[in-house]
Tab-separated table of C-alpha atoms in Angstrom:
chain	number	residue	atom	x	y	z
A	1	MET	CA	2.864	-17.140	-69.301
A	2	LYS	CA	6.084	-18.341	-67.749
A	3	ILE	CA	6.689	-14.864	-66.388
A	4	CYS	CA	3.223	-14.842	-64.847
A	5	ASN	CA	3.871	-18.203	-63.216
A	6	LYS	CA	7.163	-16.876	-61.941
A	7	PHE	CA	5.382	-13.899	-60.408
A	8	ILE	CA	2.789	-16.120	-58.741
A	9	LEU	CA	5.435	-18.504	-57.400
A	10	SER	CA	7.617	-15.728	-56.008
A	11	SER	CA	4.562	-14.062	-54.468
A	12	ALA	CA	3.528	-17.307	-52.802
A	13	CYS	CA	7.028	-17.863	-51.421
A	14	PHE	CA	7.186	-14.326	-50.147
A	15	ALA	CA	3.728	-14.619	-48.584
A	16	GLY	CA	4.901	-17.726	-46.761
A	17	LEU	CA	7.993	-15.901	-45.540
A	18	ILE	CA	5.859	-13.015	-44.319
A	19	ALA	CA	3.584	-15.424	-42.440
A	20	VAL	CA	6.602	-17.028	-40.745
A	21	VAL	CA	8.068	-13.657	-39.747
A	22	LEU	CA	4.757	-12.321	-38.454
A	23	THR	CA	4.101	-15.531	-36.507
A	24	GLY	CA	7.604	-15.426	-35.034
A	25	SER	CA	7.310	-11.801	-33.987
A	26	SER	CA	3.882	-12.470	-32.463
A	27	LEU	CA	5.245	-15.444	-30.507
A	28	TRP	CA	8.174	-13.296	-29.348
A	29	LYS	CA	5.805	-10.565	-28.181
A	30	ASN	CA	3.635	-13.072	-26.301
A	31	GLN	CA	6.676	-14.605	-24.583
A	32	VAL	CA	8.069	-11.204	-23.608
A	33	THR	CA	4.657	-10.126	-22.296
A	34	LYS	CA	4.392	-13.346	-20.300
A	35	ASN	CA	7.840	-12.838	-18.752
A	36	ILE	CA	7.086	-9.208	-17.938
A	37	ASN	CA	3.765	-10.100	-16.307
A	38	ARG	CA	5.565	-12.753	-14.254
A	39	LYS	CA	8.069	-10.159	-13.040
A	40	LEU	CA	5.295	-7.705	-12.193
A	41	ASP	CA	3.433	-10.411	-10.301
A	42	LYS	CA	6.526	-11.354	-8.295
A	43	SER	CA	7.262	-7.721	-7.432
A	44	GLY	CA	3.653	-7.151	-6.394
A	45	GLN	CA	3.715	-10.261	-4.219
A	46	ALA	CA	7.033	-9.171	-2.678
A	47	ILE	CA	5.520	-5.831	-1.656
A	48	GLU	CA	2.473	-7.574	-0.210
A	49	VAL	CA	4.578	-10.043	1.805
A	50	ALA	CA	6.942	-7.309	3.045
A	51	LEU	CA	3.968	-5.320	4.332
A	52	GLN	CA	2.591	-8.465	5.990
A	53	LEU	CA	5.965	-9.019	7.671
A	54	GLU	CA	5.769	-5.549	9.199
A	55	ILE	CA	2.318	-6.440	10.557
A	56	ASP	CA	3.636	-9.774	11.886
A	57	LEU	CA	6.511	-7.987	13.587
A	58	LYS	CA	4.218	-5.441	15.239
A	59	ASN	CA	1.899	-8.206	16.416
A	60	GLU	CA	4.852	-10.127	17.816
A	61	ILE	CA	6.100	-7.130	19.816
A	62	ASP	CA	2.593	-6.295	21.067
A	63	ALA	CA	2.031	-9.907	22.148
A	64	LEU	CA	5.364	-9.902	23.973
A	65	LYS	CA	4.429	-6.737	25.836
A	66	ASP	CA	1.083	-8.260	26.808
A	67	ASP	CA	2.857	-11.382	28.016
A	68	VAL	CA	5.521	-9.624	30.085
A	69	LEU	CA	3.897	-6.406	31.248
A	70	LEU	CA	0.266	-7.500	31.557
A	71	ASN	CA	0.880	-11.148	32.475
A	72	ASN	CA	-1.271	-12.257	29.558
A	73	LYS	CA	-0.629	-15.995	29.446
A	74	MET	CA	-2.786	-16.334	26.326
A	75	SER	CA	-0.484	-14.173	24.192
A	76	ASN	CA	0.515	-15.610	20.804
A	77	VAL	CA	4.201	-14.662	20.720
A	78	GLU	CA	5.375	-17.974	19.257
A	79	GLU	CA	2.567	-17.980	16.717
A	80	TYR	CA	3.554	-14.545	15.419
A	81	GLN	CA	7.231	-15.515	15.416
A	82	ASN	CA	6.485	-18.612	13.325
A	83	GLN	CA	4.276	-16.591	11.012
A	84	PHE	CA	7.055	-14.032	10.565
A	85	ASN	CA	9.582	-16.747	9.691
A	86	ALA	CA	7.176	-18.382	7.229
A	87	ASN	CA	6.512	-15.097	5.439
A	88	LEU	CA	10.228	-14.308	5.413
A	89	LEU	CA	10.852	-17.577	3.569
A	90	ARG	CA	8.137	-16.626	1.122
A	91	LEU	CA	9.712	-13.211	0.578
A	92	GLU	CA	13.087	-14.865	0.031
A	93	SER	CA	11.594	-16.850	-2.854
A	94	LEU	CA	10.315	-13.661	-4.504
A	95	ILE	CA	13.394	-11.423	-4.440
A	96	ILE	CA	17.092	-11.798	-5.215
A	97	ASP	CA	18.503	-9.553	-2.494
A	98	ALA	CA	19.664	-12.374	-0.216
A	99	LYS	CA	21.871	-10.059	1.846
A	100	LYS	CA	18.963	-8.028	3.217
A	101	ILE	CA	16.973	-11.210	3.887
A	102	ASP	CA	19.912	-12.622	5.858
A	103	GLU	CA	20.154	-9.394	7.864
A	104	ILE	CA	16.437	-9.499	8.653
A	105	ARG	CA	16.659	-13.149	9.686
A	106	ARG	CA	19.702	-12.461	11.874
A	107	ARG	CA	18.122	-9.486	13.646
A	108	HIS	CA	14.865	-11.325	14.111
A	109	GLY	CA	16.840	-14.189	15.657
A	110	PHE	CA	18.366	-11.725	18.132
A	111	LEU	CA	14.893	-10.373	18.849
A	112	VAL	CA	13.487	-13.864	19.473
A	113	ARG	CA	16.324	-14.803	21.829
A	114	LEU	CA	16.011	-11.530	23.741
A	115	SER	CA	12.253	-12.033	23.947
A	116	GLU	CA	12.791	-15.473	25.475
A	117	GLU	CA	15.194	-14.005	28.026
A	118	VAL	CA	12.687	-11.302	28.943
A	119	ARG	CA	9.852	-13.795	29.337
A	120	GLN	CA	11.981	-16.155	31.403
A	121	GLY	CA	13.220	-13.260	33.503
A	122	LYS	CA	9.643	-12.178	34.208
A	123	LYS	CA	8.910	-15.594	35.708
A	124	THR	CA	11.810	-15.379	38.172
A	125	SER	CA	12.036	-11.646	38.878
A	126	SER	CA	10.033	-9.264	41.038
A	127	ASP	CA	8.206	-6.157	39.939
A	128	ALA	CA	11.182	-4.164	41.241
A	129	ASP	CA	13.033	-5.126	38.059
A	130	LEU	CA	10.681	-3.121	35.829
A	131	ALA	CA	13.553	-0.839	34.804
A	132	VAL	CA	15.458	-3.865	33.516
A	133	PHE	CA	12.463	-4.929	31.452
A	134	GLN	CA	12.164	-1.428	30.035
A	135	GLN	CA	15.802	-1.565	28.972
A	136	ASP	CA	15.262	-4.958	27.345
A	137	PHE	CA	12.236	-3.667	25.502
A	138	ARG	CA	14.245	-0.733	24.207
A	139	ALA	CA	16.678	-3.255	22.757
A	140	ILE	CA	13.803	-5.281	21.285
A	141	ASN	CA	12.306	-2.156	19.740
A	142	SER	CA	15.715	-1.314	18.300
A	143	PHE	CA	15.956	-4.708	16.586
A	144	ALA	CA	12.385	-4.315	15.360
A	145	LYS	CA	13.173	-0.882	13.935
A	146	ASP	CA	16.186	-2.279	12.070
A	147	ILE	CA	14.011	-5.019	10.609
A	148	GLU	CA	11.404	-2.473	9.521
A	149	LEU	CA	14.096	-0.421	7.776
A	150	PHE	CA	15.295	-3.467	5.841
A	151	LEU	CA	11.704	-4.330	4.907
A	152	ASP	CA	11.142	-0.755	3.736
A	153	ASP	CA	14.266	-1.014	1.569
A	154	LEU	CA	12.998	-4.237	0.032
A	155	THR	CA	9.599	-2.665	-0.595
A	156	ASP	CA	11.235	0.333	-2.295
A	157	SER	CA	13.349	-2.024	-4.419
A	158	ALA	CA	10.220	-3.920	-5.474
A	159	HIS	CA	8.522	-0.641	-6.468
A	160	GLU	CA	11.616	0.307	-8.498
A	161	GLN	CA	11.559	-3.117	-10.140
A	162	ILE	CA	7.942	-2.562	-11.164
A	163	ILE	CA	8.888	0.753	-12.790
A	164	LEU	CA	11.776	-0.892	-14.669
A	165	VAL	CA	9.577	-3.759	-15.825
A	166	GLN	CA	6.923	-1.340	-17.052
A	167	LYS	CA	9.611	0.461	-19.063
A	168	GLU	CA	10.706	-2.918	-20.423
A	169	MET	CA	7.117	-3.579	-21.471
A	170	ASP	CA	6.925	-0.220	-23.270
A	171	GLU	CA	10.207	-0.920	-25.060
A	172	ALA	CA	9.033	-4.378	-26.125
A	173	HIS	CA	5.772	-2.900	-27.432
A	174	ASN	CA	7.681	-0.250	-29.396
A	175	THR	CA	10.046	-2.877	-30.819
A	176	TYR	CA	7.113	-5.025	-31.927
A	177	GLN	CA	5.486	-2.041	-33.612
A	178	GLN	CA	8.721	-1.158	-35.399
A	179	VAL	CA	9.141	-4.734	-36.620
A	180	THR	CA	5.548	-4.787	-37.835
A	181	TYR	CA	5.992	-1.489	-39.701
A	182	ALA	CA	9.246	-2.752	-41.228
A	183	ILE	CA	7.506	-5.910	-42.436
A	184	ILE	CA	4.671	-3.906	-43.993
A	185	ILE	CA	7.116	-1.584	-45.751
A	186	GLY	CA	9.122	-4.591	-46.919
A	187	ILE	CA	5.980	-6.187	-48.334
A	188	LEU	CA	5.126	-3.054	-50.288
A	189	LEU	CA	8.671	-2.636	-51.612
A	190	ILE	CA	8.947	-6.246	-52.741
A	191	PHE	CA	5.570	-6.253	-54.463
A	192	ILE	CA	6.436	-3.004	-56.197
A	193	SER	CA	9.791	-4.481	-57.232
A	194	GLN	CA	8.088	-7.618	-58.506
A	195	PHE	CA	5.679	-5.531	-60.507
A	196	PHE	CA	8.406	-3.523	-62.205
A	197	LEU	CA	10.795	-6.447	-62.719
A	198	ILE	CA	8.323	-9.170	-63.687
A	199	MET	CA	4.873	-7.907	-64.578
A	200	LEU	CA	5.741	-4.605	-66.278
A	201	PRO	CA	7.923	-6.265	-68.959
A	202	LEU	CA	5.085	-8.753	-69.565
A	203	ILE	CA	2.570	-5.916	-69.962
A	204	ASN	CA	4.868	-3.959	-72.293
A	205	SER	CA	5.412	-7.035	-74.446
């Protein structure tokens, strides 16, 4: 009878230990999944914002051309510039590559200053200076192209990050499965051991 009680007590203790281990591994899996989903969300947002920055940049250049070449006084150059800067700040909060962000901000600052010079020059110059404006616009397009290249690099990095995070998710899933299998095997081995060490002697007696 004492042996039977011993078997029941050890089984209860082991069942409690199993419950703790399974709960812990489940909590670990949920936390890892949550962190991975957060990383995927940030990378997806970074790609979306980088693409929006390219659109903002194109709109800014087009508005500048309308302002200078077509004398469109209703152009929204400043609005697009402010929108670009706001989205750049948002992108900065989503990625860790501060160097590329600083390069984009620096080149965009050059572009903004050159744009102001071109617009001011248009107010005081004659149409005979069209060649000068064309040269300035080549410089503006050059800055814009550099910015686009940096944005493309950031977009590629975000895509690579998504691939790495997906691999991390697969590895976490495999680890969780292995832990679960190990626990199941451990349960079987311990119950078999308990049977042979505790119950079998009781049966034979």
